[in-house]
Coordinates of C-alpha atoms in Angstrom, one line a residue:
M41 CA -31.7 -35.2 -11.9
T42 CA -29.6 -36.9 -14.7
T43 CA -26.5 -35.1 -16.1
A44 CA -24.7 -35.2 -19.2
S45 CA -21.5 -37.4 -19.1
P46 CA -18.3 -35.6 -18.6
A47 CA -17.3 -36.2 -22.5
T48 CA -20.3 -35.1 -23.8
P49 CA -21.9 -31.8 -22.1
H50 CA -25.2 -30.9 -22.9
P51 CA -25.6 -29.6 -26.7
M52 CA -27.2 -26.4 -25.6
L53 CA -24.1 -25.2 -23.8
A54 CA -20.9 -23.4 -25.4
V55 CA -17.9 -25.0 -23.8
A56 CA -14.6 -23.3 -23.9
P57 CA -12.2 -25.9 -25.7
E58 CA -9.6 -26.2 -22.7
V59 CA -12.7 -27.1 -20.4
R60 CA -14.1 -29.6 -22.8
E61 CA -10.8 -31.1 -23.4
A62 CA -10.2 -31.4 -19.6
L63 CA -13.5 -33.1 -19.3
A64 CA -13.1 -35.3 -22.0
A65 CA -9.9 -36.6 -20.5
G66 CA -11.3 -36.7 -17.0
R67 CA -9.1 -34.1 -15.6
P68 CA -10.0 -32.1 -13.0
V69 CA -12.2 -29.0 -13.6
V70 CA -13.6 -26.3 -11.2
A71 CA -17.0 -24.4 -11.9
L72 CA -17.0 -20.7 -11.0
E73 CA -20.0 -18.4 -10.9
S74 CA -20.5 -15.1 -12.6
T75 CA -22.8 -13.3 -10.3
I76 CA -20.1 -12.9 -7.7
I77 CA -18.4 -10.9 -10.5
S78 CA -21.2 -8.7 -11.7
H79 CA -23.1 -8.4 -8.6
G80 CA -21.0 -9.4 -5.5
M81 CA -18.1 -6.8 -5.5
P82 CA -17.3 -3.4 -7.0
Y83 CA -15.5 -2.8 -10.2
P84 CA -12.5 -3.2 -10.7
S85 CA -12.0 -5.3 -7.5
N86 CA -14.5 -7.9 -9.0
V87 CA -12.5 -8.6 -12.3
A88 CA -9.2 -8.8 -10.5
M89 CA -10.7 -11.3 -8.1
A90 CA -12.1 -13.4 -11.1
R91 CA -8.8 -13.6 -12.9
E92 CA -6.8 -14.1 -9.6
V93 CA -9.2 -17.1 -8.5
E94 CA -8.9 -18.7 -12.1
Q95 CA -5.1 -18.5 -11.8
I96 CA -5.5 -20.0 -8.3
V97 CA -7.5 -23.1 -9.8
R98 CA -4.8 -23.4 -12.5
D99 CA -1.7 -23.0 -10.2
H100 CA -3.3 -26.1 -8.0
G101 CA -3.7 -28.4 -10.7
A102 CA -7.2 -27.9 -12.4
V103 CA -8.9 -26.1 -15.1
P104 CA -11.2 -23.1 -14.1
A105 CA -14.7 -23.0 -15.7
T106 CA -16.4 -19.7 -15.2
I107 CA -20.0 -19.9 -16.0
A108 CA -22.1 -17.1 -17.6
I109 CA -25.1 -16.5 -20.1
L110 CA -23.6 -15.1 -23.2
D111 CA -26.0 -13.9 -25.9
G112 CA -28.4 -16.3 -24.5
R113 CA -26.0 -19.2 -24.6
P114 CA -25.1 -20.9 -21.3
T115 CA -21.2 -20.7 -21.5
V116 CA -18.8 -22.7 -19.6
G117 CA -15.5 -21.2 -19.5
L118 CA -15.0 -17.5 -20.0
S119 CA -12.2 -15.5 -21.8
D120 CA -10.3 -12.6 -20.1
D121 CA -12.5 -10.2 -22.3
Q122 CA -15.5 -11.8 -21.3
L123 CA -14.4 -11.8 -17.3
E124 CA -13.9 -7.9 -18.0
L125 CA -17.4 -7.7 -19.7
F126 CA -19.3 -9.1 -16.7
G127 CA -17.3 -7.1 -14.2
A128 CA -17.6 -3.6 -15.6
D129 CA -21.1 -3.8 -17.3
G130 CA -23.5 -2.7 -14.7
G131 CA -26.7 -3.9 -16.7
I132 CA -26.1 -7.4 -16.8
R133 CA -29.0 -9.5 -15.3
K134 CA -28.7 -11.6 -12.5
V135 CA -29.9 -15.2 -13.5
S136 CA -31.4 -17.9 -11.2
V137 CA -32.5 -21.1 -12.3
R138 CA -36.1 -20.1 -13.0
D139 CA -34.7 -17.2 -15.1
L140 CA -32.5 -19.3 -17.3
P141 CA -35.4 -20.2 -19.9
H142 CA -36.3 -16.5 -20.7
V143 CA -32.7 -15.2 -20.6
V144 CA -31.9 -17.9 -23.1
A145 CA -34.9 -17.3 -25.3
T146 CA -34.2 -13.7 -25.5
G147 CA -30.7 -14.0 -26.1
V148 CA -29.4 -11.7 -23.7
H149 CA -26.1 -11.9 -21.1
G150 CA -27.0 -13.2 -17.7
A151 CA -24.7 -13.7 -14.5
T152 CA -25.4 -17.1 -12.9
T153 CA -26.1 -17.5 -9.2
V154 CA -25.0 -20.2 -7.2
A155 CA -28.2 -22.3 -8.1
S156 CA -27.8 -21.6 -11.9
T157 CA -24.2 -22.2 -12.1
M158 CA -24.7 -25.7 -10.1
R159 CA -27.2 -26.6 -12.9
I160 CA -25.2 -25.5 -15.9
A161 CA -22.1 -27.2 -14.4
A162 CA -24.0 -30.4 -13.8
L163 CA -25.2 -30.2 -17.5
A164 CA -21.4 -29.9 -18.6
G165 CA -20.4 -32.7 -16.3
I166 CA -18.5 -30.7 -13.6
R167 CA -18.6 -31.9 -10.1
V168 CA -17.0 -29.3 -8.1
F169 CA -18.0 -25.8 -7.7
V170 CA -16.2 -23.0 -5.8
T171 CA -18.1 -19.9 -4.5
G172 CA -17.9 -17.4 -1.8
G173 CA -21.0 -17.8 0.1
L174 CA -24.4 -19.7 -0.3
G175 CA -28.0 -18.0 -0.1
G176 CA -30.5 -19.3 2.3
V177 CA -33.2 -18.1 4.3
H178 CA -33.4 -14.3 4.7
Q179 CA -34.0 -12.7 7.8
G180 CA -37.9 -12.4 8.2
A181 CA -38.7 -15.3 6.0
E182 CA -41.4 -16.4 8.1
T183 CA -43.6 -13.5 6.8
S184 CA -41.8 -13.1 3.4
M185 CA -41.0 -16.3 2.4
D186 CA -37.9 -15.2 0.9
V187 CA -35.7 -18.4 0.6
S188 CA -32.8 -18.5 -1.8
A189 CA -33.2 -21.3 -4.8
D190 CA -29.5 -22.2 -3.8
L191 CA -31.2 -24.4 -1.1
T192 CA -33.5 -26.4 -3.6
E193 CA -31.0 -26.8 -6.2
L194 CA -28.5 -28.3 -3.7
A195 CA -31.2 -30.8 -3.2
R196 CA -31.6 -31.9 -6.8
T197 CA -28.2 -31.3 -8.5
E198 CA -25.1 -33.5 -7.8
V199 CA -22.5 -30.9 -7.5
A200 CA -20.1 -30.3 -4.5
V201 CA -20.2 -26.7 -3.5
I202 CA -17.3 -25.2 -1.6
S203 CA -18.3 -22.2 0.3
A204 CA -17.6 -20.1 3.4
G205 CA -20.9 -21.2 4.8
V206 CA -24.3 -19.0 4.3
K207 CA -23.8 -15.2 3.9
S208 CA -23.9 -13.7 7.4
I209 CA -26.9 -11.3 6.3
L210 CA -29.1 -14.4 6.5
D211 CA -30.8 -16.5 8.9
I212 CA -28.1 -19.4 9.4
G213 CA -30.0 -21.5 11.8
R214 CA -33.1 -21.6 9.6
T215 CA -31.0 -22.3 6.6
L216 CA -29.4 -25.5 8.2
E217 CA -32.9 -26.6 9.1
V218 CA -34.1 -26.1 5.6
L219 CA -30.9 -28.0 4.1
E220 CA -31.6 -30.8 6.7
T221 CA -35.1 -31.3 5.5
L222 CA -34.1 -31.3 1.9
G223 CA -31.6 -34.0 2.6
V224 CA -28.5 -32.0 1.5
P225 CA -25.4 -33.3 3.2
V226 CA -23.7 -30.2 5.2
V227 CA -20.1 -30.9 5.7
G228 CA -17.7 -28.9 8.0
Y229 CA -14.1 -28.8 6.3
G230 CA -11.6 -28.8 9.1
T231 CA -14.3 -27.6 11.5
D232 CA -17.1 -28.7 14.0
E233 CA -18.7 -25.4 13.6
F234 CA -20.8 -24.1 10.8
P235 CA -18.8 -20.8 9.6
S236 CA -20.8 -17.6 8.8
F237 CA -19.0 -16.5 5.8
F238 CA -17.0 -13.1 7.3
S239 CA -16.6 -15.1 10.5
R240 CA -15.2 -18.6 11.3
S241 CA -18.1 -19.0 13.8
S242 CA -21.9 -19.2 13.9
G243 CA -22.5 -20.8 17.0
L244 CA -24.0 -23.8 15.3
P245 CA -22.7 -27.1 14.9
V246 CA -21.9 -28.9 11.4
P247 CA -23.6 -32.2 11.2
M248 CA -20.4 -34.0 9.9
R249 CA -16.8 -33.1 9.5
V250 CA -14.0 -33.9 6.9
D251 CA -10.3 -32.7 7.3
T252 CA -8.7 -33.7 3.8
P253 CA -9.6 -33.3 0.2
E254 CA -9.5 -37.1 -0.1
Q255 CA -12.2 -37.5 2.3
V256 CA -14.3 -35.2 0.5
A257 CA -13.8 -36.9 -2.9
A258 CA -14.7 -40.3 -1.1
L259 CA -17.9 -38.6 0.3
M260 CA -18.7 -37.4 -3.1
R261 CA -18.2 -41.0 -4.7
A262 CA -20.6 -42.2 -2.0
S263 CA -23.4 -39.4 -2.4
F264 CA -23.3 -39.7 -6.1
G265 CA -23.0 -43.6 -6.4
L266 CA -26.0 -44.0 -4.0
G267 CA -27.9 -42.0 -6.3
L268 CA -29.2 -39.6 -3.8
G269 CA -29.7 -37.1 -6.5
S270 CA -28.2 -34.2 -4.1
G271 CA -25.5 -31.8 -4.0
I272 CA -23.1 -31.4 -1.1
S273 CA -22.4 -28.4 0.9
I274 CA -18.7 -28.3 2.0
A275 CA -18.4 -25.6 4.6
N276 CA -15.0 -24.0 4.6
P277 CA -14.2 -21.2 7.3
V278 CA -12.4 -17.9 6.0
P279 CA -8.8 -18.1 7.4
E280 CA -8.6 -16.8 10.9
A281 CA -6.3 -14.0 10.0
D282 CA -8.9 -12.7 7.8
E283 CA -12.1 -13.2 9.6
M284 CA -14.3 -10.4 10.9
P285 CA -15.3 -11.1 14.5
R286 CA -18.9 -11.9 14.7
A287 CA -19.5 -8.9 17.3
D288 CA -18.0 -6.6 14.6
I289 CA -19.9 -7.8 11.3
D290 CA -23.3 -8.2 13.3
A291 CA -23.5 -4.6 14.3
V292 CA -22.8 -3.7 10.7
I293 CA -25.3 -6.2 9.2
E294 CA -27.9 -5.0 11.7
R295 CA -27.3 -1.3 10.5
A296 CA -27.3 -2.5 6.7
L297 CA -30.7 -4.5 7.3
A298 CA -32.3 -1.5 8.6
D299 CA -31.2 0.7 5.7
C300 CA -32.5 -2.2 3.3
A301 CA -35.9 -2.0 5.1
E302 CA -36.1 1.7 5.2
R303 CA -35.6 1.7 1.3
G304 CA -38.0 -1.1 0.6
I305 CA -35.5 -3.3 -1.3
T306 CA -36.9 -6.8 -1.6
G307 CA -36.2 -10.2 -3.5
K308 CA -33.1 -10.8 -5.7
D309 CA -31.9 -7.1 -5.0
I310 CA -31.7 -7.4 -1.2
T311 CA -28.2 -9.6 -1.3
P312 CA -26.2 -7.1 -3.7
Y313 CA -27.5 -4.1 -2.0
L314 CA -26.6 -5.4 1.5
L315 CA -22.9 -6.7 0.4
G316 CA -22.4 -3.1 -1.0
R317 CA -23.5 -1.4 2.1
L318 CA -21.4 -3.7 4.2
V319 CA -18.5 -2.6 2.2
E320 CA -19.3 1.1 3.0
L321 CA -20.3 0.8 6.6
S322 CA -16.9 -1.6 7.4
D323 CA -14.7 0.8 5.6
G324 CA -13.6 -1.8 3.3
R325 CA -13.1 -4.7 5.8
S326 CA -15.8 -6.7 4.6
L327 CA -14.7 -6.7 1.0
N328 CA -11.0 -7.5 2.0
T329 CA -12.6 -10.5 3.9
N330 CA -14.8 -11.6 1.0
L331 CA -11.7 -11.6 -1.4
A332 CA -9.8 -13.7 1.4
L333 CA -12.4 -16.5 1.9
V334 CA -12.9 -16.6 -1.9
R335 CA -9.4 -17.2 -2.6
N336 CA -9.1 -19.9 0.4
N337 CA -12.2 -21.5 -1.2
A338 CA -10.5 -21.6 -4.6
V339 CA -7.5 -23.5 -3.0
V340 CA -9.6 -26.0 -1.1
G341 CA -12.0 -26.7 -4.0
T342 CA -9.2 -27.3 -6.4
A343 CA -7.5 -29.9 -4.1
I344 CA -11.0 -31.6 -3.8
A345 CA -11.4 -31.7 -7.7
V346 CA -8.0 -32.9 -8.1
A347 CA -8.7 -35.8 -5.3
Y348 CA -11.9 -36.7 -7.1
A349 CA -10.7 -36.9 -10.6
A350 CA -8.0 -39.1 -9.2
G351 CA -10.5 -41.6 -8.0
A352 CA -13.1 -41.3 -10.5

Protein backbone atom coordinates (compact mmCIF):
# COMPACT_ATOMS: atom_id res chain seq x y z
CA MET A 1 0.00 0.00 0.00
CA THR A 2 1.31 3.44 -0.90
CA THR A 3 0.78 5.99 1.85
CA ALA A 4 0.78 9.76 1.77
CA SER A 5 3.93 11.65 2.63
CA PRO A 6 4.15 12.73 6.29
CA ALA A 7 4.01 16.35 5.17
CA THR A 8 0.92 15.83 3.03
CA PRO A 9 -1.81 13.76 4.70
CA HIS A 10 -4.55 12.44 2.44
CA PRO A 11 -6.93 15.28 1.42
CA MET A 12 -10.02 13.43 2.70
CA LEU A 13 -8.67 13.52 6.25
CA ALA A 14 -9.28 16.22 8.85
CA VAL A 15 -5.97 16.55 10.68
CA ALA A 16 -5.68 18.55 13.89
CA PRO A 17 -3.25 21.49 13.53
CA GLU A 18 -0.91 20.17 16.21
CA VAL A 19 -0.69 16.78 14.46
CA ARG A 20 -0.27 18.31 11.01
CA GLU A 21 2.56 20.56 12.21
CA ALA A 22 4.36 17.68 13.91
CA LEU A 23 4.12 15.50 10.79
CA ALA A 24 5.36 18.29 8.55
CA ALA A 25 8.36 18.82 10.85
CA GLY A 26 9.14 15.11 11.14
CA ARG A 27 8.44 15.07 14.88
CA PRO A 28 7.12 11.89 16.54
CA VAL A 29 3.37 11.26 16.42
CA VAL A 30 1.54 8.33 18.00
CA ALA A 31 -1.81 7.16 16.63
CA LEU A 32 -4.51 6.02 19.07
CA GLU A 33 -7.81 4.30 18.30
CA SER A 34 -11.32 5.35 19.29
CA THR A 35 -13.09 1.97 19.52
CA ILE A 36 -11.27 1.34 22.80
CA ILE A 37 -13.07 4.46 24.05
CA SER A 38 -16.53 3.80 22.62
CA HIS A 39 -16.69 0.01 22.85
CA GLY A 40 -13.79 -1.20 24.99
CA MET A 41 -14.46 0.24 28.45
CA PRO A 42 -17.41 1.61 30.45
CA TYR A 43 -18.07 5.35 30.84
CA PRO A 44 -16.51 7.39 32.44
CA SER A 45 -13.43 5.14 32.80
CA ASN A 46 -13.07 5.20 29.01
CA VAL A 47 -12.78 8.99 28.77
CA ALA A 48 -10.42 9.20 31.73
CA MET A 49 -8.26 6.54 30.09
CA ALA A 50 -8.23 8.36 26.74
CA ARG A 51 -7.16 11.62 28.35
CA GLU A 52 -4.52 9.91 30.47
CA VAL A 53 -3.02 8.04 27.51
CA GLU A 54 -2.82 11.22 25.44
CA GLN A 55 -1.01 12.89 28.33
CA ILE A 56 1.42 9.96 28.64
CA VAL A 57 2.29 10.37 24.96
CA ARG A 58 2.89 14.10 25.44
CA ASP A 59 4.92 13.60 28.61
CA HIS A 60 7.22 11.17 26.81
CA GLY A 61 7.95 13.43 23.86
CA ALA A 62 5.41 12.82 21.10
CA VAL A 63 2.10 14.21 19.81
CA PRO A 64 -0.99 12.02 20.35
CA ALA A 65 -3.36 11.55 17.43
CA THR A 66 -6.59 9.83 18.45
CA ILE A 67 -8.37 8.74 15.27
CA ALA A 68 -12.13 8.61 14.65
CA ILE A 69 -14.83 9.47 12.11
CA LEU A 70 -16.65 12.74 12.83
CA ASP A 71 -19.68 13.60 10.70
CA GLY A 72 -18.33 11.29 8.01
CA ARG A 73 -14.82 12.79 8.02
CA PRO A 74 -11.85 10.62 9.03
CA THR A 75 -10.28 12.74 11.77
CA VAL A 76 -6.71 12.53 13.07
CA GLY A 77 -6.41 14.18 16.46
CA LEU A 78 -9.47 14.77 18.69
CA SER A 79 -10.27 17.65 21.01
CA ASP A 80 -11.14 17.07 24.66
CA ASP A 81 -14.85 17.60 23.91
CA GLN A 82 -14.65 15.05 21.11
CA LEU A 83 -13.05 12.48 23.43
CA GLU A 84 -15.98 13.04 25.80
CA LEU A 85 -18.44 12.55 22.94
CA PHE A 86 -16.94 9.21 21.94
CA GLY A 87 -16.90 8.00 25.52
CA ALA A 88 -20.39 9.11 26.57
CA ASP A 89 -22.47 8.45 23.43
CA GLY A 90 -23.48 4.79 23.47
CA GLY A 91 -24.75 4.88 19.91
CA ILE A 92 -21.50 5.55 18.05
CA ARG A 93 -20.88 2.98 15.34
CA LYS A 94 -17.91 0.60 15.46
CA VAL A 95 -16.04 1.05 12.18
CA SER A 96 -13.63 -1.37 10.57
CA VAL A 97 -12.06 -0.90 7.13
CA ARG A 98 -15.02 -2.38 5.25
CA ASP A 99 -17.33 0.15 6.96
CA LEU A 100 -15.31 3.27 6.14
CA PRO A 101 -16.94 4.11 2.76
CA HIS A 102 -20.48 3.83 4.14
CA VAL A 103 -19.73 5.88 7.27
CA VAL A 104 -18.00 8.58 5.22
CA ALA A 105 -20.76 8.64 2.60
CA THR A 106 -23.57 8.86 5.18
CA GLY A 107 -21.83 11.52 7.27
CA VAL A 108 -22.14 9.86 10.69
CA HIS A 109 -19.78 9.39 13.63
CA GLY A 110 -17.69 6.23 13.85
CA ALA A 111 -15.21 4.75 16.31
CA THR A 112 -12.26 3.20 14.50
CA THR A 113 -11.02 -0.31 15.21
CA VAL A 114 -7.37 -1.39 15.07
CA ALA A 115 -7.71 -2.10 11.34
CA SER A 116 -9.35 1.19 10.34
CA THR A 117 -7.12 3.20 12.67
CA MET A 118 -4.09 1.64 10.99
CA ARG A 119 -5.40 2.57 7.55
CA ILE A 120 -6.17 6.17 8.46
CA ALA A 121 -2.87 6.54 10.33
CA ALA A 122 -1.02 5.39 7.23
CA LEU A 123 -2.96 7.86 5.07
CA ALA A 124 -1.88 10.60 7.46
CA GLY A 125 1.77 9.49 7.40
CA ILE A 126 1.85 8.12 10.96
CA ARG A 127 3.98 4.99 11.44
CA VAL A 128 3.40 4.14 15.13
CA PHE A 129 0.07 3.12 16.62
CA VAL A 130 -0.61 2.21 20.27
CA THR A 131 -3.59 0.08 21.25
CA GLY A 132 -4.61 -2.34 23.99
CA GLY A 133 -4.89 -5.70 22.25
CA LEU A 134 -5.16 -7.01 18.72
CA GLY A 135 -8.15 -8.77 17.23
CA GLY A 136 -7.56 -12.19 15.76
CA VAL A 137 -9.02 -15.61 15.15
CA HIS A 138 -12.09 -16.18 17.31
CA GLN A 139 -12.74 -19.36 19.24
CA GLY A 140 -14.63 -21.73 16.92
CA ALA A 141 -13.48 -19.92 13.79
CA GLU A 142 -13.04 -23.28 12.04
CA THR A 143 -16.84 -23.27 11.65
CA SER A 144 -17.77 -19.58 12.00
CA MET A 145 -14.88 -18.17 9.89
CA ASP A 146 -14.78 -15.25 12.35
CA VAL A 147 -11.34 -13.71 11.85
CA SER A 148 -10.62 -10.08 12.65
CA ALA A 149 -9.77 -7.66 9.85
CA ASP A 150 -6.91 -6.49 12.11
CA LEU A 151 -4.85 -9.39 10.76
CA THR A 152 -5.32 -8.64 7.07
CA GLU A 153 -4.72 -4.95 7.71
CA LEU A 154 -1.41 -5.78 9.38
CA ALA A 155 -0.49 -7.61 6.20
CA ARG A 156 -0.99 -4.59 3.95
CA THR A 157 -0.43 -1.36 5.91
CA GLU A 158 3.02 -0.16 6.98
CA VAL A 159 2.36 0.79 10.60
CA ALA A 160 3.99 -0.60 13.73
CA VAL A 161 1.27 -1.62 16.20
CA ILE A 162 2.17 -1.79 19.90
CA SER A 163 -0.21 -4.02 21.86
CA ALA A 164 -0.29 -6.40 24.82
CA GLY A 165 -0.79 -9.24 22.39
CA VAL A 166 -4.00 -10.76 21.13
CA LYS A 167 -7.07 -10.39 23.34
CA SER A 168 -7.27 -13.37 25.69
CA ILE A 169 -10.80 -14.22 24.54
CA LEU A 170 -9.44 -15.25 21.12
CA ASP A 171 -7.63 -18.29 19.76
CA ILE A 172 -4.07 -17.06 20.15
CA GLY A 173 -2.33 -20.03 18.52
CA ARG A 174 -4.40 -19.84 15.35
CA THR A 175 -3.98 -16.06 15.28
CA LEU A 176 -0.20 -16.41 15.27
CA GLU A 177 -0.44 -18.99 12.48
CA VAL A 178 -2.49 -16.59 10.36
CA LEU A 179 -0.03 -13.74 10.97
CA GLU A 180 2.82 -16.02 9.87
CA THR A 181 0.94 -16.94 6.69
CA LEU A 182 0.31 -13.26 5.97
CA GLY A 183 4.01 -12.44 6.39
CA VAL A 184 3.54 -10.08 9.35
CA PRO A 185 6.58 -9.74 11.66
CA VAL A 186 5.50 -10.54 15.22
CA VAL A 187 8.04 -9.23 17.72
CA GLY A 188 8.21 -9.69 21.48
CA TYR A 189 9.27 -6.51 23.28
CA GLY A 190 11.54 -7.68 26.08
CA THR A 191 10.01 -11.16 26.03
CA ASP A 192 10.49 -14.54 24.35
CA GLU A 193 6.87 -15.51 24.98
CA PHE A 194 3.85 -14.04 23.26
CA PRO A 195 1.70 -12.21 25.84
CA SER A 196 -2.04 -12.85 26.12
CA PHE A 197 -3.40 -9.41 26.95
CA PHE A 198 -4.47 -9.81 30.60
CA SER A 199 -1.51 -12.15 31.25
CA ARG A 200 2.18 -11.94 30.41
CA SER A 201 2.24 -15.50 29.09
CA SER A 202 0.37 -17.55 26.54
CA GLY A 203 2.57 -20.64 26.41
CA LEU A 204 3.53 -19.70 22.84
CA PRO A 205 6.91 -18.31 21.72
CA VAL A 206 7.37 -15.13 19.72
CA PRO A 207 9.22 -15.57 16.41
CA MET A 208 11.65 -12.75 17.22
CA ARG A 209 12.57 -10.43 20.08
CA VAL A 210 13.72 -6.84 20.56
CA ASP A 211 14.63 -5.11 23.81
CA THR A 212 14.89 -1.38 23.12
CA PRO A 213 12.96 1.33 21.24
CA GLU A 214 16.00 1.81 19.00
CA GLN A 215 15.91 -1.85 17.96
CA VAL A 216 12.23 -1.55 17.07
CA ALA A 217 12.92 1.63 15.08
CA ALA A 218 15.68 -0.17 13.15
CA LEU A 219 13.30 -3.04 12.44
CA MET A 220 10.69 -0.60 11.16
CA ARG A 221 13.19 1.09 8.85
CA ALA A 222 14.30 -2.28 7.50
CA SER A 223 10.76 -3.54 6.91
CA PHE A 224 9.41 -0.33 5.40
CA GLY A 225 12.61 0.30 3.45
CA LEU A 226 12.45 -3.13 1.83
CA GLY A 227 8.94 -2.35 0.62
CA LEU A 228 7.46 -5.48 2.15
CA GLY A 229 4.14 -3.69 2.48
CA SER A 230 3.17 -5.08 5.87
CA GLY A 231 2.88 -3.65 9.32
CA ILE A 232 4.68 -4.96 12.40
CA SER A 233 3.09 -6.38 15.54
CA ILE A 234 5.05 -5.36 18.65
CA ALA A 235 3.86 -7.54 21.54
CA ASN A 236 4.48 -5.75 24.84
CA PRO A 237 3.50 -7.71 27.99
CA VAL A 238 1.39 -6.11 30.71
CA PRO A 239 3.55 -5.18 33.74
CA GLU A 240 3.96 -8.12 36.10
CA ALA A 241 2.38 -6.29 39.03
CA ASP A 242 -0.80 -5.68 37.02
CA GLU A 243 -1.35 -8.98 35.22
CA MET A 244 -4.12 -11.46 35.88
CA PRO A 245 -2.72 -15.02 36.20
CA ARG A 246 -3.76 -17.21 33.28
CA ALA A 247 -5.61 -19.66 35.52
CA ASP A 248 -7.77 -16.84 36.89
CA ILE A 249 -8.58 -15.15 33.59
CA ASP A 250 -9.06 -18.41 31.67
CA ALA A 251 -11.82 -19.50 34.05
CA VAL A 252 -13.57 -16.15 33.70
CA ILE A 253 -13.23 -16.19 29.90
CA GLU A 254 -14.72 -19.69 29.70
CA ARG A 255 -17.81 -18.54 31.56
CA ALA A 256 -18.09 -15.34 29.48
CA LEU A 257 -17.85 -17.32 26.23
CA ALA A 258 -20.62 -19.65 27.43
CA ASP A 259 -22.81 -16.62 28.20
CA CYS A 260 -22.07 -15.20 24.76
CA ALA A 261 -23.07 -18.44 23.02
CA GLU A 262 -26.24 -18.70 25.11
CA ARG A 263 -27.27 -15.19 24.08
CA GLY A 264 -26.49 -15.83 20.40
CA ILE A 265 -24.10 -12.88 20.14
CA THR A 266 -22.03 -12.96 16.94
CA GLY A 267 -19.79 -10.88 14.68
CA LYS A 268 -18.47 -7.50 15.73
CA ASP A 269 -20.67 -7.50 18.86
CA ILE A 270 -18.73 -10.41 20.42
CA THR A 271 -15.64 -8.56 21.62
CA PRO A 272 -17.42 -5.59 23.30
CA TYR A 273 -19.84 -7.99 25.03
CA LEU A 274 -17.10 -10.29 26.26
CA LEU A 275 -14.89 -7.49 27.55
CA GLY A 276 -17.82 -6.01 29.46
CA ARG A 277 -18.80 -9.40 30.84
CA LEU A 278 -15.23 -10.02 31.98
CA VAL A 279 -15.31 -6.84 34.04
CA GLU A 280 -18.46 -8.09 35.78
CA LEU A 281 -17.22 -11.64 36.35
CA SER A 282 -13.79 -10.54 37.62
CA ASP A 283 -15.17 -7.86 39.98
CA GLY A 284 -13.36 -5.17 38.03
CA ARG A 285 -9.92 -6.84 37.96
CA SER A 286 -9.95 -7.17 34.18
CA LEU A 287 -10.69 -3.43 33.78
CA ASN A 288 -7.78 -2.50 36.06
CA THR A 289 -5.45 -4.76 34.07
CA ASN A 290 -6.77 -3.35 30.80
CA LEU A 291 -6.04 0.19 31.97
CA ALA A 292 -2.54 -0.77 33.15
CA LEU A 293 -1.57 -2.43 29.88
CA VAL A 294 -2.81 0.50 27.81
CA ARG A 295 -0.72 2.90 29.89
CA ASN A 296 2.32 0.66 29.51
CA ASN A 297 1.82 0.36 25.75
CA ALA A 298 1.62 4.16 25.51
CA VAL A 299 4.96 4.57 27.27
CA VAL A 300 6.70 1.96 25.10
CA GLY A 301 5.01 3.09 21.88
CA THR A 302 5.96 6.72 22.42
CA ALA A 303 9.59 5.74 23.03
CA ILE A 304 9.50 3.81 19.74
CA ALA A 305 7.99 6.78 17.88
CA VAL A 306 10.69 9.08 19.28
CA ALA A 307 13.45 6.65 18.26
CA TYR A 308 11.96 6.21 14.79
CA ALA A 309 11.64 9.96 14.21
CA ALA A 310 15.22 10.51 15.38
CA GLY A 311 16.59 8.23 12.70
CA ALA A 312 14.16 8.86 9.88
